[in-house]
């Protein structure tokens, strides 16, 4: 087997990267409900100072036919190739504190060797803690704070923030594998899985990005500018509320989700926040259909204004 280091190119010398930093990871791939990870990645790269440390090789890790890169075509020719990026960067938070930030796509290939590469990088730079974020759809109401499930070795974070602790089998992603290896090694790692209202899973939900950033702050002490995202979140929720208030069926279904959510949070003996006493999932298909229709109309209106 080829060495893990063959998967990447080093862009900064080792002595340029401080040791003992926090590592923050957000990869887009199988599921990114509410666009949480994509929003956080784009927002941090846009708002914070950063430099490339390590650039991973797309030809080794990416399935181009499954996730085709964007080409810009202008009238008669291709003028731009938007190269996918999977990059480890040295960044600074809002107060200038340095940390390592890994963003980009979840590898399609060579998971074992990719994780081995990350383990080598973590050891090389003496990474102090590793924190990763992910977002999944759940039948929970948009009118309640976004909950999280916390995994890993940071017991203080699990006790403080993890609202749902199931015993179940889930489709794995590459960061699950990394967490498993780091847990075995006794490395401080925390994975935050955001529980996003499933009827908003396919849209860009700013509040999900805010919750992701708050989770990273809780785990690392890093501070990030969130005012812009919070304002977008308030505006987004206001439009959703308008839609719900104008439809009695939607209001009833949201009310059902609220009741089940609140009952679970009050330590009522429900098996999970997903089910009622009958063990059935609350039906919110009507919410999804109505809101998808509403958001589609809203997007058309915004495009027309632009």
Coordinates of C-alpha atoms in Angstrom, one line a residue:
X1 CA 0.0 0.0 0.0
X2 CA 1.2 3.5 -0.9
X3 CA 2.0 5.7 2.1
X4 CA -0.8 8.1 3.3
X5 CA 1.4 11.1 2.6
X6 CA 1.0 10.4 -1.1
X7 CA -2.6 11.7 -0.9
X8 CA -1.6 15.3 -0.3
X9 CA 0.8 18.1 -1.0
X10 CA 2.3 20.2 1.8
X11 CA 2.0 23.9 1.2
X12 CA 3.6 25.3 4.4
X13 CA 6.8 24.2 6.1
X14 CA 6.3 22.4 9.4
X15 CA 7.9 25.2 11.5
X16 CA 5.4 27.7 10.1
X17 CA 2.5 25.8 11.7
X18 CA 2.2 26.3 15.5
X19 CA 1.9 23.0 17.5
X20 CA -0.9 22.2 19.9
X21 CA -3.7 23.9 18.0
X22 CA -7.4 22.8 17.8
X23 CA -8.4 21.1 14.6
X24 CA -11.9 21.8 13.2
X25 CA -13.4 19.7 10.4
X26 CA -16.4 20.1 8.3
X27 CA -16.8 17.9 5.2
X28 CA -19.7 17.9 2.7
X29 CA -20.8 14.5 1.5
X30 CA -23.6 12.0 2.2
X31 CA -25.9 14.3 4.2
X32 CA -25.7 18.0 5.0
X33 CA -29.1 19.0 6.3
X34 CA -29.9 22.6 6.1
X35 CA -26.6 23.1 4.3
X36 CA -25.0 23.6 7.8
X37 CA -21.5 22.3 7.0
X38 CA -21.4 24.0 3.6
X39 CA -22.5 27.3 5.1
X40 CA -20.0 27.1 7.9
X41 CA -17.2 26.3 5.6
X42 CA -18.0 29.1 3.1
X43 CA -18.6 31.6 5.9
X44 CA -15.4 30.9 7.8
X45 CA -13.2 31.0 4.7
X46 CA -14.9 34.2 3.7
X47 CA -14.7 35.9 7.1
X48 CA -11.4 34.7 8.5
X49 CA -7.7 35.0 7.6
X50 CA -6.3 31.7 6.5
X51 CA -3.4 30.0 4.6
X52 CA -3.2 26.6 3.0
X53 CA -1.2 24.0 5.0
X54 CA -2.0 20.8 3.1
X55 CA -3.9 20.2 -0.1
X56 CA -5.3 16.8 -0.8
X57 CA -5.2 15.2 -4.3
X58 CA -8.6 15.2 -6.0
X59 CA -7.5 12.5 -8.5
X60 CA -6.9 10.1 -5.6
X61 CA -10.0 10.9 -3.5
X62 CA -12.8 12.3 -5.7
X63 CA -15.3 10.6 -8.0
X64 CA -15.7 13.2 -10.6
X65 CA -18.6 11.5 -12.3
X66 CA -20.6 11.4 -9.1
X67 CA -19.8 15.0 -8.1
X68 CA -19.0 16.8 -11.4
X69 CA -16.9 20.0 -11.0
X70 CA -18.3 23.3 -12.3
X71 CA -17.1 24.6 -15.6
X72 CA -18.0 28.2 -16.6
X73 CA -19.0 28.4 -20.3
X74 CA -19.1 31.9 -21.9
X75 CA -20.6 32.0 -25.3
X76 CA -17.9 30.1 -27.2
X77 CA -15.4 28.7 -24.7
X78 CA -14.7 27.3 -21.3
X79 CA -13.4 30.2 -19.2
X80 CA -13.1 28.7 -15.7
X81 CA -12.6 25.4 -14.0
X82 CA -13.7 25.5 -10.4
X83 CA -11.5 22.9 -8.9
X84 CA -12.9 21.0 -6.0
X85 CA -10.9 21.5 -2.8
X86 CA -10.2 19.4 0.2
X87 CA -7.7 21.5 2.1
X88 CA -6.2 21.9 5.6
X89 CA -5.7 25.5 6.4
X90 CA -4.1 27.5 9.2
X91 CA -6.8 30.0 10.2
X92 CA -7.4 32.7 12.8
X93 CA -10.6 33.2 14.8
X94 CA -12.2 36.6 15.3
X95 CA -9.7 37.5 18.0
X96 CA -6.7 36.3 16.1
X97 CA -6.3 32.9 17.8
X98 CA -4.9 30.3 15.4
X99 CA -6.5 26.9 14.6
X100 CA -6.4 24.3 11.9
X101 CA -9.4 24.1 9.6
X102 CA -10.1 21.1 7.3
X103 CA -12.9 21.7 4.8
X104 CA -14.1 20.4 1.4
X105 CA -15.7 17.2 0.2
X106 CA -15.8 13.9 1.9
X107 CA -13.5 11.5 0.0
X108 CA -15.2 9.0 -2.3
X109 CA -12.2 6.7 -2.3
X110 CA -9.4 5.5 0.0
X111 CA -11.0 6.2 3.3
X112 CA -8.6 4.0 5.3
X113 CA -5.5 5.8 3.8
X114 CA -7.2 9.2 4.1
X115 CA -7.8 8.6 7.8
X116 CA -4.2 7.3 8.2
X117 CA -3.1 10.6 6.6
X118 CA -5.2 12.6 9.1
X119 CA -3.8 10.7 12.0
X120 CA -0.2 11.4 10.8
X121 CA -1.1 15.1 10.4
X122 CA -2.6 15.2 13.9
X123 CA 0.5 13.7 15.4
X124 CA 2.9 15.9 13.3
X125 CA 1.3 19.1 14.4
X126 CA 0.6 18.0 18.0
X127 CA -3.1 18.7 17.5
X128 CA -4.7 19.4 21.0
X129 CA -8.3 18.6 20.2
X130 CA -10.4 17.6 17.1
X131 CA -13.9 18.8 16.6
X132 CA -16.1 18.0 13.6
X133 CA -19.7 18.9 12.7
X134 CA -22.4 17.2 10.7
X135 CA -26.1 17.7 10.2
X136 CA -29.0 15.2 9.7
X137 CA -32.7 15.5 9.1
X138 CA -35.0 14.9 12.1
X139 CA -38.8 15.3 12.6
X140 CA -38.4 18.2 15.0
X141 CA -40.0 21.7 14.8
X142 CA -38.3 24.8 13.5
X143 CA -39.8 26.7 16.4
X144 CA -37.4 25.1 18.9
X145 CA -33.6 25.5 19.3
X146 CA -31.6 23.1 17.1
X147 CA -30.5 20.2 19.2
X148 CA -27.3 18.2 18.8
X149 CA -26.0 14.7 19.5
X150 CA -22.4 14.7 20.7
X151 CA -20.1 11.8 20.3
X152 CA -16.4 11.2 21.1
X153 CA -14.2 11.4 24.2
X154 CA -15.1 14.8 25.5
X155 CA -17.5 13.7 28.3
X156 CA -18.0 17.3 29.5
X157 CA -19.4 18.3 26.1
X158 CA -21.6 15.2 25.9
X159 CA -23.1 15.9 29.3
X160 CA -23.7 19.6 28.5
X161 CA -25.0 19.4 25.0
X162 CA -26.1 16.0 23.8
X163 CA -29.9 15.9 23.8
X164 CA -30.3 12.6 22.0
X165 CA -28.2 9.5 22.8
X166 CA -29.5 6.6 20.7
X167 CA -28.1 3.1 20.4
X168 CA -28.5 2.5 16.7
X169 CA -26.8 1.7 13.4
X170 CA -26.2 4.6 11.0
X171 CA -24.7 5.0 7.5
X172 CA -21.1 5.9 8.3
X173 CA -19.0 8.8 7.0
X174 CA -15.3 9.2 6.9
X175 CA -15.3 11.3 10.0
X176 CA -17.0 8.6 12.0
X177 CA -14.0 6.4 11.1
X178 CA -11.6 9.1 12.1
X179 CA -13.4 9.6 15.4
X180 CA -13.3 5.8 16.0
X181 CA -9.6 5.7 15.5
X182 CA -8.9 8.8 17.6
X183 CA -11.2 7.4 20.4
X184 CA -9.1 4.3 20.4
X185 CA -6.0 6.4 20.7
X186 CA -7.4 8.4 23.6
X187 CA -7.3 11.7 21.6
X188 CA -9.7 14.4 22.7
X189 CA -12.4 14.5 19.9
X190 CA -16.0 15.7 19.8
X191 CA -18.4 15.2 16.9
X192 CA -21.5 17.4 16.9
X193 CA -24.4 16.1 14.8
X194 CA -27.1 18.8 14.4
X195 CA -30.7 17.7 14.4
X196 CA -32.3 19.8 11.7
X197 CA -36.0 19.9 11.0
X198 CA -36.4 17.4 8.2
X199 CA -38.8 19.6 6.2
X200 CA -36.0 22.2 6.0
X201 CA -33.2 19.7 5.2
X202 CA -33.0 20.5 1.5
X203 CA -32.8 24.2 1.9
X204 CA -30.1 26.6 3.2
X205 CA -31.1 27.0 6.9
X206 CA -28.9 29.8 8.5
X207 CA -29.8 28.9 12.0
X208 CA -28.2 25.4 11.5
X209 CA -24.9 27.1 10.6
X210 CA -25.1 29.3 13.7
X211 CA -25.6 26.2 15.9
X212 CA -22.6 24.5 14.2
X213 CA -20.4 27.5 15.0
X214 CA -21.7 27.7 18.6
X215 CA -20.9 24.0 19.0
X216 CA -17.3 24.5 17.7
X217 CA -16.9 27.5 20.1
X218 CA -18.1 25.3 23.0
X219 CA -15.5 22.6 22.1
X220 CA -12.5 24.9 21.3
X221 CA -13.1 28.3 22.8
X222 CA -12.6 29.9 19.4
X223 CA -14.8 32.9 18.6
X224 CA -16.4 33.5 15.2
X225 CA -18.4 36.4 13.7
X226 CA -22.0 35.3 13.6
X227 CA -24.1 38.5 13.4
X228 CA -24.7 38.1 9.7
X229 CA -25.8 34.5 9.9
X230 CA -28.0 35.2 12.9
X231 CA -29.8 38.0 11.0
X232 CA -30.3 35.8 8.0
X233 CA -31.7 33.1 10.3
X234 CA -34.2 35.5 11.8
X235 CA -35.4 36.6 8.4
X236 CA -35.6 33.0 7.2
X237 CA -37.7 31.9 10.2
X238 CA -40.0 34.9 9.8
X239 CA -40.8 33.8 6.3
X240 CA -41.5 30.3 7.5
X241 CA -43.7 31.5 10.3
X242 CA -45.7 33.6 7.8
X243 CA -46.3 30.5 5.7
X244 CA -47.3 28.4 8.7
X245 CA -49.7 31.0 10.1
X246 CA -51.5 31.2 6.8
X247 CA -52.2 27.4 6.7
X248 CA -54.1 25.8 9.5
X249 CA -53.0 22.3 8.5
X250 CA -49.4 23.3 8.6
X251 CA -49.9 25.0 12.0
X252 CA -51.5 21.8 13.4
X253 CA -48.7 19.6 12.2
X254 CA -46.0 22.0 13.5
X255 CA -47.9 22.0 16.8
X256 CA -47.8 18.2 16.9
X257 CA -44.0 18.3 16.4
X258 CA -43.7 20.9 19.1
X259 CA -45.7 18.8 21.6
X260 CA -43.6 15.7 20.9
X261 CA -40.4 17.6 21.1
X262 CA -41.3 19.3 24.4
X263 CA -42.5 16.1 25.9
X264 CA -39.2 14.4 25.2
X265 CA -37.2 17.4 26.5
X266 CA -39.2 17.2 29.8
X267 CA -37.8 13.7 30.3
X268 CA -41.1 12.0 29.6
X269 CA -40.5 8.3 29.0
X270 CA -40.5 8.4 25.2
X271 CA -38.0 6.2 23.4
X272 CA -36.7 9.1 21.3
X273 CA -37.7 12.6 20.2
X274 CA -38.9 11.0 16.9
X275 CA -41.7 8.8 18.1
X276 CA -44.9 9.1 20.1
X277 CA -46.4 6.6 22.5
X278 CA -47.6 4.5 19.5
X279 CA -44.1 4.3 18.3
X280 CA -45.0 5.9 15.0
X281 CA -43.1 8.8 13.4
X282 CA -45.2 12.0 13.3
X283 CA -46.2 12.7 9.8
X284 CA -44.9 16.1 8.6
X285 CA -45.0 15.3 4.8
X286 CA -47.5 18.1 4.4
X287 CA -45.1 20.6 6.0
X288 CA -42.3 19.5 3.7
X289 CA -44.5 19.8 0.6
X290 CA -45.9 23.1 1.5
X291 CA -42.6 24.7 2.6
X292 CA -40.7 23.3 -0.4
X293 CA -43.4 24.9 -2.6
X294 CA -43.1 28.2 -0.7
X295 CA -39.3 28.2 -0.8
X296 CA -39.3 27.5 -4.5
X297 CA -41.6 30.5 -5.1
X298 CA -39.4 32.6 -2.8
X299 CA -36.3 31.6 -4.8
X300 CA -38.0 32.5 -8.1
X301 CA -39.0 35.9 -6.7
X302 CA -35.4 36.6 -5.5
X303 CA -34.1 35.6 -8.9
X304 CA -36.5 37.9 -10.6
X305 CA -35.4 40.8 -8.3
X306 CA -31.8 40.1 -9.1

